[in-house]
Each structure stands twice: as C-alpha cells, then as structure tokens.
Short mmCIF file of C-alpha atoms in Angstrom, two decimals:
data_model
loop_
_atom_site.label_atom_id
_atom_site.label_comp_id
_atom_site.label_asym_id
_atom_site.label_seq_id
_atom_site.Cartn_x
_atom_site.Cartn_y
_atom_site.Cartn_z
CA MET X 215 90.31 97.24 80.27
CA LYS X 216 92.94 99.82 79.80
CA HIS X 217 94.77 98.98 82.37
CA PHE X 218 94.74 94.94 81.28
CA LEU X 219 96.24 96.01 77.68
CA PHE X 220 98.63 98.11 79.54
CA LEU X 221 99.75 95.21 81.78
CA LEU X 222 99.77 92.47 78.67
CA LEU X 223 101.87 95.37 76.75
CA VAL X 224 104.52 95.27 79.62
CA LEU X 225 104.44 91.76 79.92
CA LEU X 226 104.98 91.01 76.25
CA SER X 227 107.76 93.85 76.17
CA ALA X 228 109.83 92.28 79.29
CA LYS X 229 109.63 88.74 77.57
CA LEU X 230 110.66 90.31 74.46
CA TRP X 231 113.33 92.02 76.48
CA ALA X 232 114.62 88.71 78.10
CA GLN X 233 114.68 86.94 74.85
CA GLN X 234 117.11 89.49 73.40
CA LYS X 235 119.78 88.57 76.14
CA SER X 236 122.82 87.16 74.61
CA PHE X 237 126.52 87.26 75.39
CA PRO X 238 128.68 89.51 73.57
CA LEU X 239 132.05 89.01 71.76
CA ASP X 240 135.44 89.35 73.30
CA ASP X 241 138.70 90.09 71.24
CA ASN X 242 138.48 86.72 69.89
CA GLY X 243 135.21 86.41 68.35
CA LYS X 244 134.33 84.36 71.40
CA TYR X 245 131.24 84.66 73.96
CA ILE X 246 132.28 86.30 77.27
CA TYR X 247 129.84 87.35 80.51
CA TYR X 248 132.42 89.97 81.57
CA LYS X 249 131.98 92.26 84.69
CA VAL X 250 133.72 95.05 86.75
CA VAL X 251 132.34 95.74 90.14
CA ASP X 252 133.37 98.78 92.12
CA SER X 253 133.98 97.26 95.73
CA GLN X 254 135.59 100.50 97.96
CA VAL X 255 134.41 99.05 101.44
CA ILE X 256 135.98 95.56 100.96
CA SER X 257 139.53 94.93 100.76
CA LYS X 258 141.67 93.09 98.13
CA ASP X 259 142.27 90.20 100.83
CA SER X 260 138.76 90.00 101.70
CA LEU X 261 137.64 89.55 98.12
CA MET X 262 140.15 87.17 97.45
CA LEU X 263 139.19 84.70 100.49
CA ARG X 264 135.44 85.40 99.84
CA ALA X 265 135.95 84.11 95.86
CA LYS X 266 137.77 81.40 97.02
CA ALA X 267 135.12 80.50 99.67
CA PHE X 268 132.36 80.93 96.97
CA ILE X 269 134.40 77.96 94.69
CA SER X 270 134.93 75.52 97.70
CA LYS X 271 131.29 76.21 98.28
CA HIS X 272 130.13 74.97 94.90
CA ALA X 273 133.14 72.52 94.63
CA LYS X 274 130.79 70.06 92.83
CA PHE X 275 130.31 72.55 89.78
CA ILE X 276 133.51 74.84 89.54
CA VAL X 277 137.41 73.64 90.17
CA THR X 278 140.27 75.99 90.70
CA GLU X 279 142.82 75.77 88.05
CA ASN X 280 145.26 78.52 89.15
CA VAL X 281 145.18 81.02 92.14
CA SER X 282 147.79 83.94 92.76
CA ASP X 283 147.66 86.75 95.00
CA SER X 284 145.22 88.67 93.21
CA SER X 285 143.66 86.32 90.76
CA ILE X 286 141.53 82.81 90.34
CA ALA X 287 141.22 80.93 87.04
CA ALA X 288 138.97 77.87 87.40
CA LYS X 289 136.62 75.81 85.02
CA GLY X 290 132.91 75.22 85.79
CA ARG X 291 130.13 73.58 84.48
CA THR X 292 125.99 74.20 85.21
CA VAL X 293 123.32 72.08 84.14
CA ILE X 294 120.72 73.70 81.56
CA ASP X 295 116.86 72.68 81.70
CA LYS X 296 114.31 72.31 78.97
CA THR X 297 111.04 73.20 80.63
CA VAL X 298 107.71 71.08 79.32
CA LEU X 299 104.81 73.08 80.56
CA VAL X 300 105.33 73.48 84.68
CA ALA X 301 107.76 70.94 84.83
CA SER X 302 111.40 70.32 83.30
CA HIS X 303 114.02 68.04 82.77
CA PRO X 304 118.14 68.80 82.09
CA SER X 305 118.93 69.27 78.48
CA GLY X 306 122.35 69.28 78.61
CA GLU X 307 125.25 71.06 80.31
CA LEU X 308 127.07 74.46 80.11
CA LYS X 309 131.06 74.20 80.50
CA TYR X 310 133.03 77.41 80.97
CA ASN X 311 136.20 79.35 82.32
CA PHE X 312 135.82 81.41 84.97
CA ASN X 313 138.28 84.07 85.84
CA PHE X 314 138.74 86.57 88.94
CA GLU X 315 141.00 89.30 89.12
CA THR X 316 141.22 91.99 92.13
CA ARG X 317 142.79 95.35 92.59
CA PRO X 318 142.29 97.95 95.35
CA GLY X 319 138.50 99.01 95.24
CA LYS X 320 137.45 97.03 92.58
CA TYR X 321 137.41 93.97 90.81
CA ARG X 322 136.38 91.92 87.92
CA PHE X 323 135.28 88.32 86.57
CA TRP X 324 134.25 87.00 83.46
CA PHE X 325 132.98 83.64 82.08
CA ASN X 326 134.42 82.57 78.33
CA ASN X 327 135.07 79.40 76.48
CA PHE X 328 131.57 78.03 76.56
CA GLU X 329 130.74 74.80 75.42
CA PHE X 330 127.71 72.72 75.44
CA ILE X 331 127.46 68.78 75.97
CA PRO X 332 123.65 67.68 75.09
CA TYR X 333 122.17 65.11 77.54
CA GLN X 334 119.80 62.26 76.77
CA ARG X 335 117.77 59.88 78.64
CA ASP X 336 119.24 56.33 79.68
CA ARG X 337 117.62 53.32 80.01
CA TYR X 338 116.95 54.12 83.89
CA GLY X 339 114.85 57.30 82.76
CA ASN X 340 117.81 59.50 83.87
CA TYR X 341 119.34 62.31 81.88
CA VAL X 342 123.34 61.74 80.90
CA ALA X 343 125.51 63.26 78.93
CA THR X 344 125.59 61.95 75.56
CA THR X 345 129.11 62.90 74.86
CA ASN X 346 132.26 64.19 76.42
CA ILE X 347 133.17 66.57 73.56
CA GLY X 348 131.57 69.81 74.15
CA THR X 349 130.53 72.03 71.07
CA PRO X 350 131.65 75.56 71.09
CA LEU X 351 128.53 78.12 71.93
CA GLU X 352 129.62 80.37 69.22
CA ARG X 353 129.21 77.65 66.27
CA SER X 354 126.56 78.42 63.17
CA PRO X 355 124.28 75.82 63.57
CA SER X 356 122.33 74.66 60.57
CA LYS X 357 118.88 75.37 59.77
CA LEU X 358 117.30 72.32 61.10
CA ALA X 359 119.29 73.11 64.47
CA ALA X 360 119.00 76.37 64.73
CA ALA X 361 115.69 76.94 66.87
CA GLU X 362 117.13 74.59 69.44
CA TRP X 363 120.65 76.17 69.53
CA LYS X 364 118.43 79.69 70.09
CA ALA X 365 116.85 78.45 73.25
CA ILE X 366 120.11 76.40 74.27
CA LEU X 367 122.03 80.30 73.94
CA ALA X 368 119.06 81.87 75.84
CA SER X 369 119.08 79.34 78.63
CA ALA X 370 123.19 79.86 78.98
CA TYR X 371 122.93 83.23 79.37
CA LEU X 372 120.75 83.08 81.81
CA LYS X 373 122.12 80.67 83.86
CA THR X 374 125.62 82.49 83.50
CA GLU X 375 123.69 85.42 84.78
CA LYS X 376 122.58 83.86 87.95
CA ILE X 377 125.70 82.37 88.78
CA ALA X 378 127.39 85.70 88.24
CA ALA X 379 124.67 87.46 90.61
CA ASP X 380 125.25 84.65 93.06
CA PHE X 381 128.83 85.31 93.21
CA GLN X 382 128.42 89.04 93.38
CA LYS X 383 126.53 88.60 96.25
CA TYR X 384 128.75 86.58 97.62
CA LEU X 385 131.49 88.45 97.89
CA ALA X 386 129.40 91.79 99.22
CA THR X 387 128.34 89.63 102.01
CA ASP X 388 130.34 89.43 105.48
CA ARG X 389 130.25 85.82 106.60
CA LYS X 390 131.40 86.08 109.99
CA PRO X 391 130.58 83.45 111.88
CA LYS X 392 127.56 84.24 114.31
CA ALA X 393 127.48 83.92 117.94
CA LYS X 394 125.04 80.58 118.65
CA LYS X 395 121.63 81.77 119.70
CA LYS X 396 120.97 80.39 123.26
CA GLU X 397 117.88 78.18 123.05
CA GLU X 398 114.75 79.30 124.85
CA GLN X 399 114.03 77.44 127.90
CA ILE X 400 111.02 77.50 129.68
CA SER X 401 110.82 76.49 133.44
CA THR X 402 107.83 75.02 134.56
CA LYS X 403 108.83 74.69 138.16
CA LYS X 404 107.73 78.10 138.74
CA TRP X 405 104.35 79.58 137.58
CA MET R 1124 84.70 70.05 107.59
CA LYS R 1125 86.65 72.32 109.87
CA LYS R 1126 88.45 69.74 111.38
CA LEU R 1127 89.27 67.89 107.71
CA LEU R 1128 90.76 71.38 106.40
CA SER R 1129 92.88 71.68 109.71
CA ALA R 1130 94.26 68.41 109.16
CA ILE R 1131 95.30 68.89 105.80
CA PHE R 1132 96.51 72.30 106.18
CA THR R 1133 98.70 70.90 109.14
CA ILE R 1134 100.11 67.89 107.09
CA ALA R 1135 100.67 70.59 104.50
CA SER R 1136 102.61 72.92 106.54
CA SER R 1137 104.58 69.82 107.91
CA ALA R 1138 105.25 68.42 104.32
CA CYS R 1139 106.50 71.77 103.55
CA VAL R 1140 108.83 72.29 106.42
CA PHE R 1141 110.17 68.95 105.86
CA ALA R 1142 110.57 69.41 102.16
CA GLN R 1143 112.71 72.76 103.32
CA GLU R 1144 114.96 70.85 105.43
CA ALA R 1145 116.39 68.94 102.12
CA PRO R 1146 117.40 70.40 99.05
CA THR R 1147 114.84 69.21 96.40
CA SER R 1148 115.02 69.19 92.79
CA PRO R 1149 111.60 70.01 90.74
CA LEU R 1150 109.82 67.41 89.26
CA GLU R 1151 111.51 66.49 86.12
CA PHE R 1152 108.94 65.43 83.06
CA SER R 1153 109.86 63.90 79.89
CA GLY R 1154 109.13 61.56 77.49
CA SER R 1155 108.52 60.57 73.70
CA VAL R 1156 105.97 59.33 71.01
CA ASP R 1157 107.16 57.38 67.62
CA THR R 1158 105.63 56.41 64.81
CA TYR R 1159 107.20 54.38 61.77
CA PHE R 1160 106.74 53.27 57.96
CA LYS R 1161 108.28 49.79 56.92
CA TYR R 1162 108.11 48.02 53.64
CA ASP R 1163 109.62 44.52 53.42
CA PHE R 1164 110.91 43.52 50.06
CA ALA R 1165 109.38 40.50 50.20
CA LYS R 1166 106.09 42.39 50.75
CA GLN R 1167 105.43 40.53 54.01
CA PRO R 1168 106.80 40.90 57.89
CA ASN R 1169 109.88 38.72 57.43
CA ILE R 1170 112.60 39.84 59.90
CA THR R 1171 111.82 38.80 63.42
CA THR R 1172 113.46 41.28 65.67
CA SER R 1173 111.52 43.29 67.99
CA PHE R 1174 109.46 46.53 67.17
CA ALA R 1175 108.76 48.14 63.46
CA SER R 1176 107.18 44.60 62.61
CA ASP R 1177 104.12 45.96 60.44
CA HIS R 1178 104.54 45.47 56.53
CA ASN R 1179 103.25 48.25 54.37
CA SER R 1180 101.45 50.27 57.22
CA VAL R 1181 102.35 53.66 58.92
CA SER R 1182 102.20 51.97 62.34
CA LEU R 1183 102.36 53.19 66.18
CA GLY R 1184 105.68 52.93 68.22
CA MET R 1185 104.72 53.93 71.91
CA ILE R 1186 103.98 56.89 73.99
CA ASP R 1187 106.42 57.26 76.69
CA LEU R 1188 106.06 59.53 79.82
CA VAL R 1189 108.78 59.91 82.45
CA LEU R 1190 108.37 61.51 85.96
CA LYS R 1191 111.19 61.60 88.19
CA LYS R 1192 111.86 63.86 91.44
CA LYS R 1193 114.76 63.83 93.77
CA THR R 1194 114.10 65.02 97.59
CA GLY R 1195 117.54 65.31 99.47
CA LYS R 1196 118.93 61.79 98.74
CA ALA R 1197 116.01 59.97 97.67
CA SER R 1198 114.96 60.09 94.37
CA PHE R 1199 112.36 57.77 92.39
CA VAL R 1200 111.54 57.49 88.38
CA GLY R 1201 108.33 56.00 86.99
CA GLU R 1202 108.07 55.45 83.56
CA ILE R 1203 105.03 54.23 81.50
CA SER R 1204 104.44 53.65 77.86
CA PHE R 1205 101.17 53.02 75.96
CA GLY R 1206 101.52 51.73 72.34
CA PRO R 1207 102.29 48.23 70.54
CA ARG R 1208 106.42 48.80 70.94
CA GLY R 1209 106.20 49.68 74.67
CA GLN R 1210 103.18 47.30 75.09
CA THR R 1211 102.55 43.84 73.44
CA GLN R 1212 105.68 43.97 71.67
CA SER R 1213 107.93 44.39 74.64
CA ILE R 1214 106.10 42.36 77.23
CA PRO R 1215 104.08 39.43 75.77
CA ASP R 1216 102.85 37.84 79.03
CA GLU R 1217 101.60 41.03 80.32
CA ALA R 1218 99.84 41.46 76.82
CA ALA R 1219 98.01 38.01 77.19
CA ASN R 1220 96.22 39.24 80.60
CA GLY R 1221 95.06 42.42 78.32
CA SER R 1222 97.43 45.19 79.59
CA SER R 1223 96.85 48.40 78.55
CA PHE R 1224 100.05 49.96 79.28
CA HIS R 1225 103.61 49.00 80.04
CA ILE R 1226 105.79 49.93 82.87
CA GLN R 1227 109.29 50.67 81.95
CA ASN R 1228 111.15 52.00 85.07
CA LEU R 1229 109.17 52.31 88.36
CA TYR R 1230 111.98 52.64 91.32
CA VAL R 1231 113.05 54.20 94.15
CA ASN R 1232 116.89 55.29 94.81
CA TYR R 1233 118.71 56.00 97.83
CA ASP R 1234 122.16 57.94 97.94
CA PHE R 1235 123.39 56.94 101.26
CA THR R 1236 126.89 58.54 100.05
CA ASP R 1237 128.28 60.56 97.29
CA GLN R 1238 129.87 56.61 96.16
CA PHE R 1239 127.30 54.17 97.63
CA SER R 1240 123.53 54.02 96.51
CA MET R 1241 120.89 51.41 96.51
CA THR R 1242 117.92 51.29 94.22
CA ALA R 1243 114.65 48.92 94.29
CA GLY R 1244 111.87 48.48 91.65
CA TYR R 1245 111.52 47.51 87.95
CA MET R 1246 114.15 48.89 85.96
CA GLY R 1247 115.40 48.71 82.19
CA THR R 1248 118.03 45.67 82.14
CA PHE R 1249 121.50 46.49 82.68
CA ILE R 1250 122.38 43.90 79.93
CA GLY R 1251 122.92 44.92 76.34
CA TYR R 1252 123.34 47.70 74.13
CA GLU R 1253 119.98 48.80 72.79
CA VAL R 1254 116.87 49.80 74.82
CA ILE R 1255 112.95 49.79 74.53
CA SER R 1256 112.79 53.40 74.04
CA PRO R 1257 113.41 54.66 70.53
CA VAL R 1258 115.21 57.76 72.15
CA GLY R 1259 117.95 55.60 73.35
CA ASN R 1260 118.74 53.90 70.03
CA PHE R 1261 120.52 55.05 67.01
CA ASN R 1262 118.95 52.43 64.94
CA TYR R 1263 115.10 52.07 64.56
CA SER R 1264 115.03 48.17 64.02
CA THR R 1265 116.78 46.16 66.90
CA SER R 1266 119.48 43.86 66.85
CA TYR R 1267 118.95 40.17 67.71
CA LEU R 1268 120.71 40.30 70.78
CA PHE R 1269 118.78 43.02 72.01
CA THR R 1270 115.54 40.94 71.06
CA SER R 1271 116.95 37.58 72.58
CA GLY R 1272 117.90 39.40 75.86
CA PRO R 1273 116.23 40.59 79.07
CA PHE R 1274 114.24 43.87 78.30
CA GLN R 1275 113.98 44.70 82.12
CA ASN R 1276 114.56 43.18 85.56
CA ALA R 1277 112.68 43.60 88.58
CA GLY R 1278 114.95 43.37 91.88
CA ILE R 1279 117.24 45.30 94.49
CA LYS R 1280 120.59 46.47 93.50
CA ALA R 1281 123.40 48.38 95.16
CA THR R 1282 126.01 50.36 93.39
CA TYR R 1283 129.51 51.88 94.49
CA LYS R 1284 131.42 54.30 92.56
CA PHE R 1285 134.99 54.19 93.35
CA SER R 1286 135.46 57.01 90.93
CA ASP R 1287 134.34 58.73 88.05
CA LYS R 1288 136.36 55.85 85.99
CA VAL R 1289 135.20 52.67 87.79
CA SER R 1290 132.04 51.73 89.40
CA LEU R 1291 130.41 48.52 90.71
CA MET R 1292 126.87 47.23 90.73
CA ALA R 1293 125.52 43.92 92.28
CA GLY R 1294 122.07 43.04 92.68
CA LEU R 1295 118.92 40.32 93.29
CA PHE R 1296 116.38 39.95 90.90
CA ASN R 1297 113.22 38.27 89.60
CA ASP R 1298 113.20 36.22 86.50
CA TRP R 1299 113.43 38.34 83.15
CA ASN R 1300 110.45 40.87 82.13
CA VAL R 1301 108.09 40.60 84.81
CA TYR R 1302 106.38 42.92 87.27
CA SER R 1303 106.49 40.37 90.11
CA ALA R 1304 108.48 36.95 90.31
CA SER R 1305 107.43 33.61 89.10
CA ARG R 1306 109.75 31.57 91.41
CA GLY R 1307 110.96 33.93 94.03
CA VAL R 1308 113.88 36.12 93.45
CA SER R 1309 115.51 33.77 91.42
CA SER R 1310 118.36 35.77 89.62
CA ILE R 1311 121.93 37.51 90.65
CA GLY R 1312 123.56 40.06 88.63
CA GLY R 1313 126.67 42.26 88.87
CA GLN R 1314 127.93 45.10 86.57
CA LEU R 1315 131.43 46.46 86.25
CA MET R 1316 131.80 50.24 84.71
CA VAL R 1317 135.28 51.07 83.60
CA SER R 1318 135.96 54.27 81.79
CA PRO R 1319 139.56 53.70 80.77
CA VAL R 1320 139.83 57.13 78.97
CA GLU R 1321 137.83 60.23 78.55
CA GLY R 1322 134.79 59.34 76.07
CA TRP R 1323 135.22 55.48 76.45
CA THR R 1324 133.05 53.72 78.62
CA ALA R 1325 132.60 49.89 78.97
CA TYR R 1326 130.18 47.87 81.11
CA LEU R 1327 131.12 44.32 81.93
CA ASN R 1328 127.66 42.45 82.84
CA VAL R 1329 126.70 39.02 84.32
CA LEU R 1330 123.17 37.66 85.07
CA SER R 1331 122.49 34.37 86.32
CA GLY R 1332 119.32 32.94 87.44
CA LEU R 1333 115.57 32.63 85.66
CA SER R 1334 114.19 33.64 82.23
CA GLY R 1335 111.63 32.01 79.97
CA TYR R 1336 114.47 30.09 78.46
CA GLY R 1337 115.01 28.46 81.48
CA TYR R 1338 117.94 29.06 84.27
CA GLY R 1339 121.19 30.13 82.55
CA THR R 1340 123.85 32.79 82.63
CA ILE R 1341 124.39 35.72 80.67
CA GLU R 1342 127.64 37.53 80.11
CA ASP R 1343 127.65 40.81 78.32
CA LEU R 1344 130.13 43.26 77.10
CA THR R 1345 128.97 46.90 76.14
CA THR R 1346 130.68 49.48 75.31
CA SER R 1347 131.02 52.66 73.35
CA TYR R 1348 133.74 55.17 72.52
CA GLN R 1349 133.58 58.76 71.32
CA ILE R 1350 136.36 58.94 69.36
CA THR R 1351 136.60 62.25 67.93
CA ASP R 1352 133.61 65.10 67.90
CA LYS R 1353 132.21 63.50 64.47
CA PHE R 1354 133.02 59.60 65.34
CA LYS R 1355 131.77 57.33 67.99
CA LEU R 1356 131.95 53.37 67.81
CA GLY R 1357 129.83 50.95 70.10
CA LEU R 1358 129.93 47.50 70.74
CA ASN R 1359 128.08 44.90 71.90
CA ALA R 1360 128.92 41.11 72.82
CA ALA R 1361 127.18 38.59 74.72
CA ASN R 1362 127.02 34.88 75.48
CA TYR R 1363 124.12 33.03 76.89
CA ASP R 1364 123.95 29.29 78.22
CA VAL R 1365 121.04 27.92 79.45
CA ASP R 1366 121.37 24.94 81.54
CA ASN R 1367 120.80 21.45 80.79
CA ASP R 1368 121.37 21.71 77.16
CA GLY R 1369 118.66 24.29 76.80
CA GLY R 1370 120.31 26.33 74.02
CA GLY R 1371 120.81 29.87 74.39
CA TYR R 1372 122.92 32.32 72.26
CA ALA R 1373 126.05 34.22 71.31
CA GLY R 1374 127.02 37.15 69.12
CA VAL R 1375 128.37 40.59 68.53
CA ALA R 1376 127.07 43.53 67.09
CA LEU R 1377 129.39 46.71 65.97
CA TYR R 1378 127.83 50.41 65.81
CA PRO R 1379 130.20 53.10 64.15
CA GLN R 1380 128.60 56.14 63.78
CA TYR R 1381 129.54 59.72 62.02
CA ALA R 1382 128.32 62.75 61.98
CA VAL R 1383 128.09 63.97 58.42
CA ALA R 1384 126.38 67.67 59.01
CA ASP R 1385 125.51 69.51 62.31
CA ALA R 1386 122.14 67.99 62.34
CA ILE R 1387 122.83 64.47 60.38
CA THR R 1388 124.52 61.32 61.51
CA LEU R 1389 125.00 58.04 59.41
CA GLY R 1390 125.06 55.08 61.29
CA LEU R 1391 125.94 51.28 60.55
CA ARG R 1392 125.12 48.45 62.51
CA GLY R 1393 126.57 45.04 61.89
CA GLU R 1394 125.84 42.01 63.79
CA TYR R 1395 126.67 38.09 63.84
CA PHE R 1396 124.14 36.31 66.04
CA LYS R 1397 123.92 32.79 66.69
CA THR R 1398 121.36 30.33 68.88
CA LYS R 1399 122.71 27.32 70.41
CA ASP R 1400 121.59 23.61 70.08
CA VAL R 1401 118.32 22.67 71.91
CA GLY R 1402 118.98 19.28 72.84
CA THR R 1403 119.12 17.41 69.11
CA THR R 1404 118.14 20.76 67.51
CA ALA R 1405 120.67 22.54 65.95
CA GLY R 1406 121.18 26.46 66.24
CA THR R 1407 121.09 28.92 63.60
CA ALA R 1408 123.66 31.73 62.60
CA PHE R 1409 121.85 35.33 61.47
CA THR R 1410 124.52 38.29 59.80
CA SER R 1411 122.70 41.31 60.00
CA VAL R 1412 123.78 44.78 58.45
CA THR R 1413 121.75 48.13 59.01
CA LEU R 1414 122.44 51.36 57.58
CA THR R 1415 120.80 54.33 59.34
CA ALA R 1416 120.45 57.73 59.29
CA ASN R 1417 119.47 60.38 62.35
CA ILE R 1418 118.16 63.69 60.93
CA LYS R 1419 117.43 66.15 63.92
CA SER R 1420 115.26 68.95 64.15
CA GLY R 1421 114.91 70.16 67.78
CA GLY R 1422 113.24 67.30 69.47
CA LEU R 1423 112.48 65.38 66.24
CA THR R 1424 114.51 62.83 65.02
CA PHE R 1425 113.81 61.37 61.57
CA ILE R 1426 115.22 57.82 60.80
CA PRO R 1427 115.11 56.49 57.48
CA GLU R 1428 116.93 52.85 57.27
CA VAL R 1429 117.80 49.89 55.14
CA ARG R 1430 118.31 46.54 56.71
CA LEU R 1431 119.90 43.13 55.06
CA ASP R 1432 119.74 39.98 57.07
CA HIS R 1433 121.08 36.49 55.94
CA ASN R 1434 120.75 33.32 57.37
CA LYS R 1435 121.85 29.97 55.19
CA ASP R 1436 119.18 27.88 57.04
CA LEU R 1437 116.56 30.05 54.68
CA PRO R 1438 114.35 31.16 57.63
CA PHE R 1439 113.19 33.99 55.63
CA VAL R 1440 110.52 34.08 53.01
CA LYS R 1441 110.25 35.82 49.13
CA SER R 1442 107.05 37.18 48.11
CA ASN R 1443 106.12 34.28 46.10
CA GLY R 1444 106.38 32.04 49.92
CA MET R 1445 109.59 30.49 48.93
CA SER R 1446 112.14 29.89 51.32
CA VAL R 1447 115.28 32.16 51.27
CA PRO R 1448 118.69 32.92 52.74
CA ASN R 1449 118.08 36.76 52.43
CA ALA R 1450 115.58 39.58 53.82
CA GLY R 1451 115.82 43.10 53.28
CA GLN R 1452 113.59 46.19 54.53
CA PHE R 1453 113.41 49.90 54.12
CA SER R 1454 111.69 51.95 57.18
CA LEU R 1455 111.35 55.79 58.13
CA ALA R 1456 110.43 56.57 61.29
CA ALA R 1457 109.61 59.73 62.93
CA VAL R 1458 110.57 60.04 66.66
CA TYR R 1459 109.62 63.41 69.29
CA ALA R 1460 111.71 63.47 72.27
CA PHE R 1461 110.24 66.13 74.81
#
C-alpha cells in the first residue's frame, strides 16, 4: 500500500512538473526555446554540415531562409495534436523561426516567433487550416479561450522540446555511409 | 486451439513487420454533438431550408463520429452520424427504409505521388459552401443553395496538385446522396482549385448527371478570403439546369464574418435564390438575411441566430394561417466538437 501511494505521488508530481513546462521570454518579451550546447569533439564545419542535413531531411517542415559559414536561419512548422482518450487528431499548426549558430567547441540554437494556426475538420473528415494568419503564442486569451490556449501552449512546448532533442541527437551522430552488409548465403549443394 | 493461437500470432507479427515498413499515423478520432432551440415568429415551422426545423422545442442535431488513419500512402476516412440532422433530414430515401444512422464519409485514398491521389467511396460533396456537419458551418441554419444542392457523392475521383495554388479534380459519381447508384455511375464532375493570393481560395465546380430532379448540370463557385486576421469573406454562387425544362435553380450567397473579440465572431449570410420554371409552372425567388454569432469556449460553440426570409409569392404563413411574404426565426444552438 505504501509503495502504491509513493508511486501515485511520484506520478502526480511528474504530471504536475510536466504541466508546468513553458517557454521563457526573450529580451523582446517573446517566447523562446534557447539552447547552448558544448561540443568539443565535433568541428564547426561538421556541425554546420549536420545542421544543413537535418533541415534537408525535414524539408517538408523546415525551410532554410539564410545561411552563412557559421549560421542558419530557417522557418518551420509542426502539427499539434489534440488527444481524446487514446486516439488523437490534429488541432492546429505551430509556425516558428529556427536559428542555429556555431563556434569552435560549441553551438547554440533557438526557436522563436511562434504562431498558432487552428485546424478545423473539412467536408471530407480531414483537418485543415481555418486561416492563413497565425496568432502569436504570447497573446493573452480571453477567459473563454484561456483553458484551450493553455493546452496549446503546453503542446507547443512539448513539440518544440522534441524537435530540439532530435536536432541535438542528429548533430551528435556521425552519419558516415556504412559499408553494405553482405547478405548471408546458404549453399544447399554441399552438406 | 494452439494452432489457432499460433496462426493469430503469426498474422499479427506479419502485420506488425509490414506496418513498420511504412510510416503510420496514429488513428485519428474526432466528432461533434449539437443541439438547438428554435422559435419561429409565426409559431410554426415556416422556413423550409435544411435542419433546425422544430419550432419551440429543444431538439437534437446529431452525434457525429469520425475515424481516420493513414498508413504510408494509403488512408481511409469513416464518418457516421446519428440523429435527425445527419439522418432523416439529410438522406430521406434511406430514412424511408428505416435507417438508424447516416454515413457522412466512407472512402479510401491513395497518394500515388505528392501531387497525384485517387479517392473512392462515399464523400461529402465538393459542391457548395455549406456542409451537413454543424462544425463546418458558421451559421446554424442553412442556405437555400445548400438545401437544394447535393449533400454527398459516391464515386471515384482523381486529384492532381500542380502546386499549393492550383489543383484539379475529376471524377465519376453515382446520382446524388445515395450509397449505391440507382441508374449506374451516371455523373461526371470536376473541380478546379485556385489560390491566387495567400488566404484566398476559390473552387470552380461542375457536376453533370442524375439527381432527384432528373438529369442536369450544376456549375458552382465557392470561395473564401481571409482578408485580415479579423475579417473573412465567403461567397457561393451556383446555377443548376435540369434537362427537358425540368427546372433547376440559381443563386448567390455572401458570407462576411468579423471577429469582434477573442472568442466572439459575428457573421452575416445574405442570399438570393431562385427556382427555375418547370414546364409551365413558374419559378419563385427567395431573399434571406441571417445574422449569426459564434461564441467559443474550448470545444463548445454557442450559436445565437436571427433569420429573416422574403418571397413575394407568399410561401410563408403567419400565426393565424394567412399567407405572407416574410418569415423570421430565432435559434440558439450549442455545438461541441472534439
């Protein structure tokens, strides 16, 4: 029983902690997701190549705007889901700016200028954007829309955190083409 | 028993391996429920457009359930509704046989490439501005154009997307609003979508073939433009000619909407609609103005609405039973989408 209560307490704490995660504000009072990563073993050029490769790999969702020898500016979007029991459906789209800069021994990246575009079910049962004009995530919603906006903010943070984790993992991984493994052959002539 | 379990395990494992080969989206589940109160100023049902038909009654719309899944390039949508709006009021011929539900969408789709896809099954019609589901409409009552046009088309269609700004659809369809064709695959239809500027989308639609009115051709323009973050303008214009002087209709509806607050949008629907002469029987013309508010809180939308209709041929009645040219109603609907 004690163990059960302890487990319940841990789970509840984890849930509350997860709910509290939200974007900090930058110097302009806008939401930002900002990371500086120490990377002593990977050269600056390799980091740039890997960052470009990450964007190319996700070209449907991130498009490069500007590139220099040590920085990339891009615009991206990701779909936010609404969960109903175990199933879910898209509730909207999060648009963002993505910036990446590298220096010897470290790099930094950040997401900002977040905008939300709500989706609505169309006549064919598909979820599509209701407008092309995004609403900045920093807006103060009315009382009627407050709960829904809070859920959108939480989902936006989790999605951004996931993209950031994928990006960091991608930059930390060497993707040299592996030698093709020879397929195993079994001869039935000799036995 | 052991063999059966082994077989099930083998099939499940194979399915799992197969599924891992293609990217799979989770099963999407969504839907809506709606209910309404309507008070007709003539103290009896008077305006004959679809839905919100009961006078002085808290009545049901429908419960609508949608499933969608995509595995690799293949996807399906299944949408089913229960209740007057999605059932007897949408598909009377099925109701006559005592149906207890109405399939809104039931189709499979395959994306051959990013540009080209094919869809087969029973689909919401590509004609018109308004739809059966109250979630897809701003106004709760419906226009004469919607009421007179097709609700659904069963068939097979191919869509080619030239770019995000232009796409073309062509398809072969059954007659309107039926699960199976009464006279074979009798209609041909097409849709050109253009998006000249960001936020403005226009659909030019044609459907020629069999309907409840007979053989005929309908041309339709449906467009909407999000001009600013607060103001949106929609337009629907259609012309329908039934062969051999069988009548038809023509009309235009304008839908300006303005967000007055974060959760409150006001919208107007102004419509002119005319039925065409059938033989020696003259057609008749309606004008209609509907003022609607959408007040949103989470998944719930309250829709208060006032509607005034006019027809000089006196199709409406007063509370004392006298024929009059004008009709009016107030309704309050609650729609919850999940």
